[in-house]
């Protein structure tokens, strides 16, 4: 039995479609029900859908053998897992954004609002910039609008929310996409099947 953690939502459906196409389908996974665990009829694969930010924890702790998680989560939480493949799904970017017309004062610590504290610190350390981090959990765009922060560090997909709130991207930090990950023990003991899936996925996405 191979245990697979998938992120809930649009990305999870896209990833499941990939797995189904390479022979690991499970007919009732997206039926209208409240089940949390789904097994295929052959009893060889078990899926469970979890909050995207929790996938890496399930894999790291061994509840799942493999999973799919955003690169942003891997960089932010640094789980002890193997990152095997870029699935090239859920593409977006981590960026620094601020109000239109914002001018940086290099003599003052930069006030940075973000959900991604570690990513922000790593980036600003790399350019030797002193920052004051404001950790938020939602509506990051509000912080510069209300003058609580100078900039935000956040995921940008289309940029529509920024434009609608008179903000714009000033710096792109790094590209983000979904990654195929494996538990380290599972990678040892179920290596054949995990590497087979890895190869099949790589061929599928080109």
Coordinates of C-alpha atoms in Angstrom, one line a residue:
X1 CA 0.0 0.0 0.0
X2 CA 1.4 3.4 -1.0
X3 CA 0.1 6.4 0.9
X4 CA -0.2 9.6 -1.0
X5 CA -1.0 13.1 0.5
X6 CA -2.6 15.5 -2.0
X7 CA -3.4 19.2 -1.4
X8 CA -7.1 20.1 -1.3
X9 CA -8.5 22.3 -4.0
X10 CA -7.7 23.0 -7.7
X11 CA -4.0 21.9 -7.5
X12 CA -5.0 18.6 -5.8
X13 CA -7.4 17.8 -8.7
X14 CA -4.7 18.5 -11.3
X15 CA -2.2 16.4 -9.5
X16 CA -4.7 13.5 -9.0
X17 CA -5.4 13.6 -12.8
X18 CA -1.7 13.2 -13.4
X19 CA -1.5 10.2 -11.0
X20 CA -4.7 8.7 -12.6
X21 CA -3.2 9.0 -16.1
X22 CA -0.1 7.0 -15.1
X23 CA -2.3 4.2 -13.6
X24 CA -3.0 5.2 -10.0
X25 CA -6.7 6.1 -10.2
X26 CA -9.2 6.0 -7.4
X27 CA -12.7 6.5 -8.7
X28 CA -14.5 8.0 -5.7
X29 CA -11.9 10.5 -4.6
X30 CA -13.8 13.6 -5.9
X31 CA -17.3 12.4 -5.3
X32 CA -19.6 14.6 -3.2
X33 CA -18.8 13.1 0.2
X34 CA -17.0 13.9 3.4
X35 CA -14.5 10.9 3.3
X36 CA -10.9 11.8 4.1
X37 CA -9.2 8.6 2.9
X38 CA -9.7 6.9 -0.5
X39 CA -8.3 3.5 -1.6
X40 CA -8.3 2.2 -5.1
X41 CA -10.1 -1.0 -5.9
X42 CA -6.8 -3.0 -6.1
X43 CA -5.8 -1.9 -2.6
X44 CA -2.4 -0.7 -3.8
X45 CA -2.8 3.1 -3.4
X46 CA -4.4 5.2 -0.6
X47 CA -5.0 8.9 -1.1
X48 CA -5.9 11.5 1.5
X49 CA -6.6 15.2 0.9
X50 CA -5.2 17.7 3.3
X51 CA -4.6 21.4 3.6
X52 CA -1.8 22.4 1.2
X53 CA 0.4 23.7 4.0
X54 CA 0.1 20.3 5.9
X55 CA 1.1 18.0 3.0
X56 CA 4.8 18.2 3.9
X57 CA 4.1 17.4 7.6
X58 CA 2.2 14.3 6.7
X59 CA 5.1 13.2 4.4
X60 CA 7.8 14.1 6.9
X61 CA 6.1 12.2 9.7
X62 CA 5.6 9.1 7.6
X63 CA 1.8 9.2 7.5
X64 CA 2.2 9.6 3.8
X65 CA 5.0 8.0 1.7
X66 CA 4.8 10.6 -1.0
X67 CA 3.0 13.9 -1.6
X68 CA 2.8 17.1 -3.7
X69 CA 3.5 20.5 -2.2
X70 CA 4.3 24.0 -3.3
X71 CA 7.9 25.1 -3.4
X72 CA 6.9 28.0 -1.1
X73 CA 6.0 25.6 1.7
X74 CA 9.2 23.7 1.3
X75 CA 11.3 26.9 1.5
X76 CA 9.3 28.3 4.4
X77 CA 9.1 25.2 6.6
X78 CA 12.2 23.3 5.5
X79 CA 10.7 19.8 6.2
X80 CA 13.0 16.8 6.3
X81 CA 11.8 15.2 3.1
X82 CA 13.2 14.4 -0.4
X83 CA 12.2 16.8 -3.1
X84 CA 12.1 14.6 -6.3
X85 CA 10.5 16.5 -9.1
X86 CA 9.1 19.8 -10.3
X87 CA 5.7 19.0 -11.6
X88 CA 5.4 22.4 -13.3
X89 CA 1.9 22.9 -11.9
X90 CA 0.5 25.8 -9.9
X91 CA 3.1 28.1 -11.3
X92 CA 3.4 31.6 -9.6
X93 CA 6.1 33.7 -8.1
X94 CA 7.2 34.9 -4.7
X95 CA 7.6 38.7 -4.9
X96 CA 8.1 42.0 -3.1
X97 CA 5.2 44.4 -3.7
X98 CA 4.4 47.9 -2.4
X99 CA 2.1 50.8 -3.2
X100 CA 2.5 52.5 -6.6
X101 CA 5.0 55.3 -6.3
X102 CA 6.6 53.9 -3.1
X103 CA 10.2 55.1 -2.6
X104 CA 12.4 53.1 -0.3
X105 CA 14.3 54.9 2.6
X106 CA 17.6 53.0 2.8
X107 CA 18.4 54.6 6.2
X108 CA 15.5 52.9 8.0
X109 CA 14.7 49.2 8.6
X110 CA 12.3 48.0 5.9
X111 CA 8.9 47.1 7.3
X112 CA 7.9 43.8 5.7
X113 CA 4.5 42.2 6.1
X114 CA 4.3 38.5 5.1
X115 CA 3.1 35.0 5.8
X116 CA 6.5 33.8 4.6
X117 CA 8.8 35.0 7.4
X118 CA 11.7 32.6 6.6
X119 CA 11.6 33.3 2.9
X120 CA 11.5 37.1 3.5
X121 CA 14.4 36.9 6.0
X122 CA 16.5 34.7 3.7
X123 CA 16.0 37.1 0.8
X124 CA 16.7 40.3 2.7
X125 CA 19.7 38.7 4.4
X126 CA 21.1 37.9 1.0
X127 CA 21.1 41.6 0.0
X128 CA 22.2 42.8 3.5
X129 CA 19.0 44.7 4.1
X130 CA 17.7 45.3 7.7
X131 CA 14.0 44.5 8.1
X132 CA 11.2 44.6 10.6
X133 CA 9.0 41.6 9.9
X134 CA 5.3 41.7 10.5
X135 CA 3.8 38.2 10.3
X136 CA 0.3 38.1 9.0
X137 CA -2.0 35.2 8.1
X138 CA -4.4 36.8 5.6
X139 CA -5.1 40.0 3.5
X140 CA -1.4 40.8 3.4
X141 CA -2.2 43.6 0.9
X142 CA -3.9 45.6 3.6
X143 CA -0.6 46.3 5.5
X144 CA 1.0 48.8 3.0
X145 CA -2.4 50.3 2.2
X146 CA -2.9 51.2 5.9
X147 CA 0.8 52.2 6.2
X148 CA 1.5 49.3 8.6
X149 CA 4.3 48.1 6.4
X150 CA 6.5 49.4 3.5
X151 CA 6.3 46.3 1.4
X152 CA 4.8 42.8 1.4
X153 CA 6.4 39.5 0.5
X154 CA 3.8 37.2 -0.9
X155 CA 2.8 34.8 -3.7
X156 CA 1.7 36.5 -6.9
X157 CA -0.2 34.6 -9.6
X158 CA -1.9 37.0 -11.9
X159 CA -1.3 40.3 -10.1
X160 CA -5.0 41.3 -10.2
X161 CA -5.4 41.7 -6.4
X162 CA -2.3 44.0 -6.4
X163 CA -3.6 46.2 -9.2
X164 CA -7.1 46.5 -7.7
X165 CA -5.5 47.7 -4.5
X166 CA -3.0 50.2 -6.1
X167 CA 0.0 48.0 -5.4
X168 CA 2.6 46.6 -7.8
X169 CA 5.5 44.1 -7.8
X170 CA 8.9 45.7 -7.3
X171 CA 11.1 42.6 -7.1
X172 CA 10.5 38.9 -8.1
X173 CA 12.3 36.7 -5.5
X174 CA 11.8 33.3 -7.0
X175 CA 9.5 31.1 -9.1
X176 CA 7.1 28.8 -7.3
X177 CA 5.5 25.5 -8.5
X178 CA 4.3 22.2 -7.2
X179 CA 6.9 19.6 -6.2
X180 CA 6.8 15.8 -5.8
X181 CA 8.2 14.9 -2.4
X182 CA 8.9 11.6 -0.6
X183 CA 9.3 10.5 3.0
X184 CA 13.0 9.5 3.6
X185 CA 12.2 6.1 5.1
X186 CA 9.6 5.3 2.4
X187 CA 12.2 6.3 -0.2
X188 CA 14.5 3.6 1.1
X189 CA 11.9 0.8 1.6
X190 CA 9.5 1.6 -1.3
X191 CA 12.2 3.0 -3.6
X192 CA 11.1 0.9 -6.7
X193 CA 7.5 2.1 -6.8
X194 CA 8.4 5.7 -5.8
X195 CA 11.1 6.0 -8.5
X196 CA 8.7 4.4 -11.0
X197 CA 6.1 7.0 -10.3
X198 CA 8.7 9.7 -10.4
X199 CA 9.9 8.6 -13.9
X200 CA 6.3 8.3 -15.1
X201 CA 5.4 11.8 -13.9
X202 CA 8.5 13.2 -15.4
X203 CA 7.6 11.6 -18.8
X204 CA 4.0 12.9 -18.5
X205 CA 4.9 16.5 -17.9
X206 CA 7.7 16.5 -20.4

